[in-house]
Short mmCIF file of C-alpha atoms in Angstrom, two decimals:
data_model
loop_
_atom_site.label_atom_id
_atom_site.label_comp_id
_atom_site.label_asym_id
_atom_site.label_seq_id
_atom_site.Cartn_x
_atom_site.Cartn_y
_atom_site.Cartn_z
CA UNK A 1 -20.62 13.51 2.10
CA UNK A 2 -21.17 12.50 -1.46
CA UNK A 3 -18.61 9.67 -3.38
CA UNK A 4 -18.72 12.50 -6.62
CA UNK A 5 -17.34 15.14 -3.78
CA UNK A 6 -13.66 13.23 -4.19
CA UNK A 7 -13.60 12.44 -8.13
CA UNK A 8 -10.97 14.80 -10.17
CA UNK A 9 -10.05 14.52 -13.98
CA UNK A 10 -6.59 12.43 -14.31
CA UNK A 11 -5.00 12.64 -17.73
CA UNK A 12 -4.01 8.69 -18.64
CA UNK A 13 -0.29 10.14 -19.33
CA UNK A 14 0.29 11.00 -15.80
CA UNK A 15 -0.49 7.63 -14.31
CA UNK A 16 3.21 6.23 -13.58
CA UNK A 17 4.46 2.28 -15.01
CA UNK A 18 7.62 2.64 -14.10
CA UNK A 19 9.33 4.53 -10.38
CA UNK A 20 12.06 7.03 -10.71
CA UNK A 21 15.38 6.24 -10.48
CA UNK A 22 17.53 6.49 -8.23
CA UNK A 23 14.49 6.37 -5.86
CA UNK A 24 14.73 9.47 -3.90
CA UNK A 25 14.46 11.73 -7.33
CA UNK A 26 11.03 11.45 -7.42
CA UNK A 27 9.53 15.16 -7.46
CA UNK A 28 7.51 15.79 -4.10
CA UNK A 29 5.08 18.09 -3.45
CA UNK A 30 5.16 20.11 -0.30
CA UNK A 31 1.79 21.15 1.05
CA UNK A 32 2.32 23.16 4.04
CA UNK A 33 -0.81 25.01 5.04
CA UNK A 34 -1.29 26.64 2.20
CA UNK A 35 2.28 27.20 0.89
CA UNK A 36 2.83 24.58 -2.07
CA UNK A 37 6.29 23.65 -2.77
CA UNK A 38 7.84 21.84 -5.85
CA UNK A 39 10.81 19.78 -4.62
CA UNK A 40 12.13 16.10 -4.64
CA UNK A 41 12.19 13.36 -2.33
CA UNK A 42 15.93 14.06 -0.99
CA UNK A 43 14.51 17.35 0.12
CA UNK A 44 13.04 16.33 2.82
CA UNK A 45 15.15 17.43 5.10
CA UNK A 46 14.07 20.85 4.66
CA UNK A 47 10.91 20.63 6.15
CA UNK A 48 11.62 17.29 8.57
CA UNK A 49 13.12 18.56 11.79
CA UNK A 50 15.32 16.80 14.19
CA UNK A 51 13.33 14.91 16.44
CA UNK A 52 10.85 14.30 14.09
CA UNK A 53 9.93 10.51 14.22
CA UNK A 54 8.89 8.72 10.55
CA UNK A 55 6.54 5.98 10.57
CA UNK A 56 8.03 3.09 8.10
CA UNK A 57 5.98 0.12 7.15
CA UNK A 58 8.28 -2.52 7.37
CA UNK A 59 5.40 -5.44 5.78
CA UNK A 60 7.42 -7.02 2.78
CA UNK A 61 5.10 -7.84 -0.78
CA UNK A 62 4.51 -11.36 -1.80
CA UNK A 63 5.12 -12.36 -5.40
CA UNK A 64 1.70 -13.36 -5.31
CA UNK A 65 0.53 -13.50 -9.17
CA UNK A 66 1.31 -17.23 -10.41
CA UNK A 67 0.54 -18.37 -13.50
CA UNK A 68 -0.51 -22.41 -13.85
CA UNK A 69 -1.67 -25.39 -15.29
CA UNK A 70 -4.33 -27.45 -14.23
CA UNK A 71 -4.20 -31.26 -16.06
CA UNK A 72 -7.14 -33.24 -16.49
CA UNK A 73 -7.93 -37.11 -17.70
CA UNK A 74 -11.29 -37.91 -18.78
CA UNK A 75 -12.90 -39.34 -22.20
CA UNK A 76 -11.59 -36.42 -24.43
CA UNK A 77 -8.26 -37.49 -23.30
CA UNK A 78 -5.28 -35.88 -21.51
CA UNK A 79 -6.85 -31.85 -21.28
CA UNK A 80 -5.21 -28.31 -19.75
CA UNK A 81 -6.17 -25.11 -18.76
CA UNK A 82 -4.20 -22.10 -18.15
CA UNK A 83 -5.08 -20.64 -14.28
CA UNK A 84 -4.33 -17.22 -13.02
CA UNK A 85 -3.41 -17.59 -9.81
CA UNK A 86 -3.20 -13.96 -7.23
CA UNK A 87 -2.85 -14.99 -3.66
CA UNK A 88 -4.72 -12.84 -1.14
CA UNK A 89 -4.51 -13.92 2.48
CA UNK A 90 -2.49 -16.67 4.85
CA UNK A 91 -4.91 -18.84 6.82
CA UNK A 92 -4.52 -20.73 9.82
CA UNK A 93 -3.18 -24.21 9.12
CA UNK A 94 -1.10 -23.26 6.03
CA UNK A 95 -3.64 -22.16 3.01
CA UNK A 96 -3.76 -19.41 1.41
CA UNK A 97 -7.20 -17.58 0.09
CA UNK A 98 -6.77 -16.61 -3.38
CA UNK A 99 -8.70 -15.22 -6.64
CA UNK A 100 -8.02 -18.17 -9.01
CA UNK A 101 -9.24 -17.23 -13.14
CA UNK A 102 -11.21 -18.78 -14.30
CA UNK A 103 -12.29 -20.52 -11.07
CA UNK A 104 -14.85 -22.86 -12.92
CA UNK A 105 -11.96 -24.61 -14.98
CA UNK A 106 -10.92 -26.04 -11.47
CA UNK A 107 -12.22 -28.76 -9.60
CA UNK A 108 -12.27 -29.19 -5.71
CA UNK A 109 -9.61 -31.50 -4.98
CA UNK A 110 -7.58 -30.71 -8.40
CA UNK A 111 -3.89 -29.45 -8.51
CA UNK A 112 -2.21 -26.35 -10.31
CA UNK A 113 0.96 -26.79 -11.36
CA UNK A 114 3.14 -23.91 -11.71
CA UNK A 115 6.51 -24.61 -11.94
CA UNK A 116 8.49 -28.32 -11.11
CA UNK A 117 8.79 -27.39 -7.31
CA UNK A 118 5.58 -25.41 -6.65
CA UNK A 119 1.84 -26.79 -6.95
CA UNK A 120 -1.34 -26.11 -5.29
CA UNK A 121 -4.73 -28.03 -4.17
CA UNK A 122 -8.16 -26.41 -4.34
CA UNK A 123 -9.84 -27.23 -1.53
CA UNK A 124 -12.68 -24.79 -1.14
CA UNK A 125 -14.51 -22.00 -2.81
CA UNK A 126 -16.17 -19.01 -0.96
CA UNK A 127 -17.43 -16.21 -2.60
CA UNK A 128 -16.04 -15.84 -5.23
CA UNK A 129 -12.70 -16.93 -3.81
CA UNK A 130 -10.69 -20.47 -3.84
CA UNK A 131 -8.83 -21.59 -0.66
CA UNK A 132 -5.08 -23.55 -2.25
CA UNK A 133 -3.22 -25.46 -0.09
CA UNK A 134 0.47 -25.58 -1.68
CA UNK A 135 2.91 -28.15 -1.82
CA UNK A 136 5.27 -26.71 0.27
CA UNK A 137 5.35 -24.74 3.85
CA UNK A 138 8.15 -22.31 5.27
CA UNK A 139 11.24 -21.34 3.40
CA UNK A 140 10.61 -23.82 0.72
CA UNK A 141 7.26 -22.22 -0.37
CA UNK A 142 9.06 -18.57 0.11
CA UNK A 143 11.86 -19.99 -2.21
CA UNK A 144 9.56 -21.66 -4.42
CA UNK A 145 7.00 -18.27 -4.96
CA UNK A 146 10.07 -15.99 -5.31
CA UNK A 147 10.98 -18.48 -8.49
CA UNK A 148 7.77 -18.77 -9.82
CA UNK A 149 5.87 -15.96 -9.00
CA UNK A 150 5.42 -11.79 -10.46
CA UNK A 151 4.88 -8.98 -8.34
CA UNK A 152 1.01 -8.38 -7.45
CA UNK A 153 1.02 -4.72 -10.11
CA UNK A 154 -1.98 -3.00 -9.65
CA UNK A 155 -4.33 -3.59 -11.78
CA UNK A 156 -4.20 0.61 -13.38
CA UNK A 157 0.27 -0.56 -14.11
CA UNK A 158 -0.82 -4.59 -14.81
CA UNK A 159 -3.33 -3.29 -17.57
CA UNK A 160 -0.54 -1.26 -19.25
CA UNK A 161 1.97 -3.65 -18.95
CA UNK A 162 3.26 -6.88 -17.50
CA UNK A 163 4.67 -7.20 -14.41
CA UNK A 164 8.71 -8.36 -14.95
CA UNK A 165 11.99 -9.03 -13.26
CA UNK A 166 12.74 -5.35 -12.69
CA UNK A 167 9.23 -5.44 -10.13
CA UNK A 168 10.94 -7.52 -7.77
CA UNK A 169 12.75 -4.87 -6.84
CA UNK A 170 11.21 -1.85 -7.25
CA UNK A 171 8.03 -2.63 -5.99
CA UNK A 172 9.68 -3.92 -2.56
CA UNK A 173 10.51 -1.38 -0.05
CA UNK A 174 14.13 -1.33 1.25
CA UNK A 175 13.76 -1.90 4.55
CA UNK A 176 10.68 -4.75 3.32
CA UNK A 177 11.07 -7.17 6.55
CA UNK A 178 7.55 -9.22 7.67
CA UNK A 179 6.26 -11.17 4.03
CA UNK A 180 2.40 -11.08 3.72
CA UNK A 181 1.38 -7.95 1.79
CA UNK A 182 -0.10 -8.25 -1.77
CA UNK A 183 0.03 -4.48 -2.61
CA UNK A 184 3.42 -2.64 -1.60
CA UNK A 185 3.37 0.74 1.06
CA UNK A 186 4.05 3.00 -1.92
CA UNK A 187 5.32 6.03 -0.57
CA UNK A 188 7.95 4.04 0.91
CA UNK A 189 8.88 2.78 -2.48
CA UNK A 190 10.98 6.64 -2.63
CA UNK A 191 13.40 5.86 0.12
CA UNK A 192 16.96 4.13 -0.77
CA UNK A 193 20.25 4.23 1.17
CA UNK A 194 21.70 7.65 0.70
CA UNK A 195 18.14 9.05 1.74
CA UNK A 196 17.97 7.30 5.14
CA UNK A 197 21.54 8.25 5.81
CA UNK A 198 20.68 12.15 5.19
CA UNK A 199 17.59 11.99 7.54
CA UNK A 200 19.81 10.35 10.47
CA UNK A 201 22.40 12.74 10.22
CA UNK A 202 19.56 15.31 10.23
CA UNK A 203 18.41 13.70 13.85
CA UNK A 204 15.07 12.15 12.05
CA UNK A 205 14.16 9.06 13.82
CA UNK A 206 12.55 5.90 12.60
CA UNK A 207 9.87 3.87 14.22
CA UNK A 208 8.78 0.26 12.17
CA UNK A 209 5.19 -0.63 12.26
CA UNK A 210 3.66 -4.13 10.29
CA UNK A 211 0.55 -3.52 7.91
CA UNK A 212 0.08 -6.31 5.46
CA UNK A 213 -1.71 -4.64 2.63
CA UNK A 214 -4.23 -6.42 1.15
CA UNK A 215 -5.94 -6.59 -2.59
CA UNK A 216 -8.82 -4.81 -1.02
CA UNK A 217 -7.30 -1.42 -1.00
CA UNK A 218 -7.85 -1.20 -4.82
CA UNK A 219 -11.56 -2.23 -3.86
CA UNK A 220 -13.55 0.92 -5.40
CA UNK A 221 -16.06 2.46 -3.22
CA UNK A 222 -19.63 2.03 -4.80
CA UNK A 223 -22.09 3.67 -2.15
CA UNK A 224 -22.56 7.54 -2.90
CA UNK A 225 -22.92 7.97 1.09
CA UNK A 226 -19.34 7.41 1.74
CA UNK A 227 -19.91 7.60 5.26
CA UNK A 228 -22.09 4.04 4.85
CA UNK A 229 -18.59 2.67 3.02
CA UNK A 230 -17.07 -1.06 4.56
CA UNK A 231 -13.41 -1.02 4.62
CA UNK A 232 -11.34 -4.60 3.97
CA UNK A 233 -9.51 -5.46 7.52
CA UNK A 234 -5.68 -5.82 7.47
CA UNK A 235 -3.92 -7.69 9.97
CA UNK A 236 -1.32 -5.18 11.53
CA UNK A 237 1.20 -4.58 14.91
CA UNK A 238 2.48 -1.48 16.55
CA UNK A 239 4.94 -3.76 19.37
CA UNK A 240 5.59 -2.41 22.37
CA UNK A 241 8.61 -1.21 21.92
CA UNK A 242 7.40 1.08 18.97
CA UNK A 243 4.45 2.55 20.87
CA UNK A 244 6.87 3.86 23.35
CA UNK A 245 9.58 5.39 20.78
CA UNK A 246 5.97 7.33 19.28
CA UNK A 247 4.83 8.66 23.00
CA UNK A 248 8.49 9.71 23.76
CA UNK A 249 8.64 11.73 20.87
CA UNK A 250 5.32 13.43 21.17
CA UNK A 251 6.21 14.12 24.89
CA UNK A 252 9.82 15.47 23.54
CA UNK A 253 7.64 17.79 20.81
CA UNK A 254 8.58 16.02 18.02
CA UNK A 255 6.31 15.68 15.04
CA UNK A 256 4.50 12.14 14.33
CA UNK A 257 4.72 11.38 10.19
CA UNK A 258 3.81 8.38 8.96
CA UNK A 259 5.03 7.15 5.81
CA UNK A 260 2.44 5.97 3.72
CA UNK A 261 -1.03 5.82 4.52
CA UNK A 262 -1.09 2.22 5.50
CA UNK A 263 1.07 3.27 8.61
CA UNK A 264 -1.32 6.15 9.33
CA UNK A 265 -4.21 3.93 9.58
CA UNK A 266 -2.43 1.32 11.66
CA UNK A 267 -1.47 3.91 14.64
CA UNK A 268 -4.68 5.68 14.51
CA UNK A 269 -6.01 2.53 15.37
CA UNK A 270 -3.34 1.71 18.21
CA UNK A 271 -4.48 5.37 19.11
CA UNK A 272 -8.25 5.02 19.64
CA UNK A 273 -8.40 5.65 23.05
CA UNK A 274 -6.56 8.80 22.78
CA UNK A 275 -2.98 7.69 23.03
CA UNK A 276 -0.71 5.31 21.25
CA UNK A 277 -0.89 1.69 22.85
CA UNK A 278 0.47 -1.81 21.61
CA UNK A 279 -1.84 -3.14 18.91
CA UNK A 280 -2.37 -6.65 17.22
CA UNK A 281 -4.61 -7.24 14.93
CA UNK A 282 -7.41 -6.77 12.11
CA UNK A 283 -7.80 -3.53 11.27
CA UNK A 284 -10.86 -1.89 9.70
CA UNK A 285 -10.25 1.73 10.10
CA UNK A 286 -12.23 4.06 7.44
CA UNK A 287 -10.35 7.59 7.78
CA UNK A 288 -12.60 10.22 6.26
CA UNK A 289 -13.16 14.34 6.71
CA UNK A 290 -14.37 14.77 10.53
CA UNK A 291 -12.34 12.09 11.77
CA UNK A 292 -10.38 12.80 15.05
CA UNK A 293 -6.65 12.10 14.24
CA UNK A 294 -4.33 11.38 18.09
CA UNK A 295 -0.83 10.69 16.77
CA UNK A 296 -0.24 11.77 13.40
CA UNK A 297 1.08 15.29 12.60
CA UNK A 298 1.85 15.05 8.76
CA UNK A 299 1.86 12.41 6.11
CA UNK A 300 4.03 11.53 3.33
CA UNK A 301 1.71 9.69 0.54
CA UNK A 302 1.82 9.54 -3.34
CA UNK A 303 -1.10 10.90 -5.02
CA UNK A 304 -4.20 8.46 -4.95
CA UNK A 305 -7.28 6.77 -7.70
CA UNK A 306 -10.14 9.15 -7.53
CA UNK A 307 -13.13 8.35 -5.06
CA UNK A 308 -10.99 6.03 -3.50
CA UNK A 309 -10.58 5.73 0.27
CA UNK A 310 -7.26 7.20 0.15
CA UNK A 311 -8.44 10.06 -1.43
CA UNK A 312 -10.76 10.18 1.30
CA UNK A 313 -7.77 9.79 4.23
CA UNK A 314 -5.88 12.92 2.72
CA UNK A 315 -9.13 15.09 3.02
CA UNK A 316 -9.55 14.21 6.55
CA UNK A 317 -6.01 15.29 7.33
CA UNK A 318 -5.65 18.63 5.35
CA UNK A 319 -9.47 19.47 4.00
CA UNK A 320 -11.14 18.84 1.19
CA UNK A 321 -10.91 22.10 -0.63
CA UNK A 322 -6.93 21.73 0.18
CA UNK A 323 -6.70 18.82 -0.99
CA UNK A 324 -8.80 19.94 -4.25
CA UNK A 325 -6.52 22.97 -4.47
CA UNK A 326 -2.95 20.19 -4.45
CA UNK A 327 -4.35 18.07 -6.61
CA UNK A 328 -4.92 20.12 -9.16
CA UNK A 329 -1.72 22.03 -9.10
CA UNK A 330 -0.32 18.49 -9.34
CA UNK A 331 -2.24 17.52 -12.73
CA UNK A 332 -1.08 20.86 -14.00
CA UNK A 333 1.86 20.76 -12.78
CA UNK A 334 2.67 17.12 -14.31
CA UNK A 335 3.28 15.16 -11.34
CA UNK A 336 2.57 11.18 -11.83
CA UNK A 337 0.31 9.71 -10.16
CA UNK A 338 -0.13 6.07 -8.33
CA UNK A 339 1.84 3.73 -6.87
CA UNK A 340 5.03 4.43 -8.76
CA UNK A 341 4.47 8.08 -9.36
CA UNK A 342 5.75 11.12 -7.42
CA UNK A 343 5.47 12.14 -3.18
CA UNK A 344 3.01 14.66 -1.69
CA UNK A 345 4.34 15.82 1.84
CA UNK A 346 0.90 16.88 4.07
CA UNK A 347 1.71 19.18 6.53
CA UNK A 348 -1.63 20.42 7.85
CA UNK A 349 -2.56 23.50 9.88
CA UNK A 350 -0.67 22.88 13.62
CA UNK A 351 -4.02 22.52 15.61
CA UNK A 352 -4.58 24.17 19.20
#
């Protein structure tokens, strides 16, 4: 299984700065065997069933880019730099890994100031990456980031334009709950009130599940085995209580869809041994054509980078050559692309 096997041509114009509005008109693509249907996002009730269960990530998105100054007194005199800051990870005790530009303008020890309430301490440096301690802990820090900090764009919308005031919103989720992700659950990013409302009264049901995404799921793969390919972990929980709402409704015939592909990789691994079971943890999953999936039925997912793991994840579910086939009735057919572009809805082959 070659890299080259899940590269496609993506005209620059289709790759989406800006989500539709209101949320739930953003076109979606049906892929139902292989029927494709053009619809939106508030169609989903024709093709969700009552007694279907979705599969929300409820992880909510740091405003983790910060922009700072680190001060310096020495024999030139008083001296500044300008540091990008993008935080990555929590760590035990209270710091926070991060990829700090440009590192070398920063000593061990020094602070970077970013606004009057919020500063941060280098303490160490690993590969690459800095470990900052902060200033402040708890609902101060939360307060203080939310103040001073942008939403973490990726980097195909933050090379087009600057993140802004509008991102706080619309690249947050609606039902956002658990803060630690640095990348938003984008397919989630098409739900809003009236949408929910339409799938209760339908008889959907909803199930929450915790992913934090991390920076590493822009990582590019760079091995042409793909099969030899190291995913990032992600610290994720299915509780109790949601691996039980997930086993009732497969044992009631209801249809498993999780919302994003974040969610499908965090109860596929609560489902290793066969069946759903709590789960805490790191998760490493790689999700590629011949994997064995236990719980999920169908997927709703935007449309993803070429060669990119995600890419990959789709194949697995509905084949590669169907997967070819919808992708390229979505370039022709205009459909935007990324994490605020348009819906796919994967409904694969029912299997014996």
């Amino acid at each position: 299984m070659k890299l080259s096997d899940f590269d496609f041509d993506l005209p620059e114009h289709l790759i989406a700065t800006r989500p539709a509005r209101p949320r739930s008109s953003a076109r979606l693509l049906v892929a139902e065997g292989d029927a494709l249907t053009d619809a939106v996002v508030m169609d989903l009730t024709r093709w969700l069933r009552p007694g279907d269960r979705l599969i929300l990530n409820d992880t909510k998105v740091l405003p983790a880019r910060l922009h700072g100054i680190r001060k310096r007194s020495g024999e030139a005199g008083e001296t500044e730099a300008r540091i990008d800051v993008t935080l990555l990870e929590p760590q035990a005790g209270g710091a926070w890994t991060a990829l700090v530009k440009p590192l070398k303008k920063v000593r061990d020890g020094e602070d970077i100031i970013f606004s009057s309430d919020l500063s941060a301490t280098l303490e160490a440096r690993n590969e690459g990456q800095a470990v900052l301690r902060f200033n402040l802990t708890g609902e101060d820090f939360d307060a203080a980031l939310n103040a001073a900090g942008a939403m973490p764009l990726p980097p195909y919308i933050a090379a087009k334009r600057a993140a802004d005031a509008q991102d706080h919103e619309d690249y947050q989720t609606v039902w956002a709950r658990h803060r630690g992700a640095v990348a938003a659950p984008t397919a989630s990013l098409h739900f809003d009130a009236p949408l929910l409302e339409r799938l209760r009264a339908h008889g959907v049901d909803f199930t929450h599940v915790t992913l934090h995404v991390g920076a590493g799921t822009f990582l590019p793969v760079k091995v042409e085995d793909v099969t030899t390919h190291r995913m990032h972990g992600e610290w994720g929980e299915v509780t109790e209580e949601a691996a039980a709402e997930i086993a009732a409704t497969r044992a009631a015939g209801g249809r498993i869809i999780p919302v994003g592909t974040t969610a499908l990789r965090l109860i596929e691994t609560a489902a290793r041994s066969g069946r759903i079971a709590p789960y805490a943890g790191v998760t490493d999953i790689f999700i590629y054509p011949g994997f064995t999936f236990h719980v999920t039925d169908a997927l709703m997912t935007n449309f993803h980078l070429p060669k990119s793991t995600l890419l990959m994840l789709v194949s697995a579910l509905m084949g590669q050559e169907r997967m070819r086939r919808v992708y390229d009735y979505a370039v022709t057919e205009g459909y935007r692309f990324f994490s605020y572009g348009d819906a796919s809805l994967l409904i694969p082959q029912e299997r014996a």
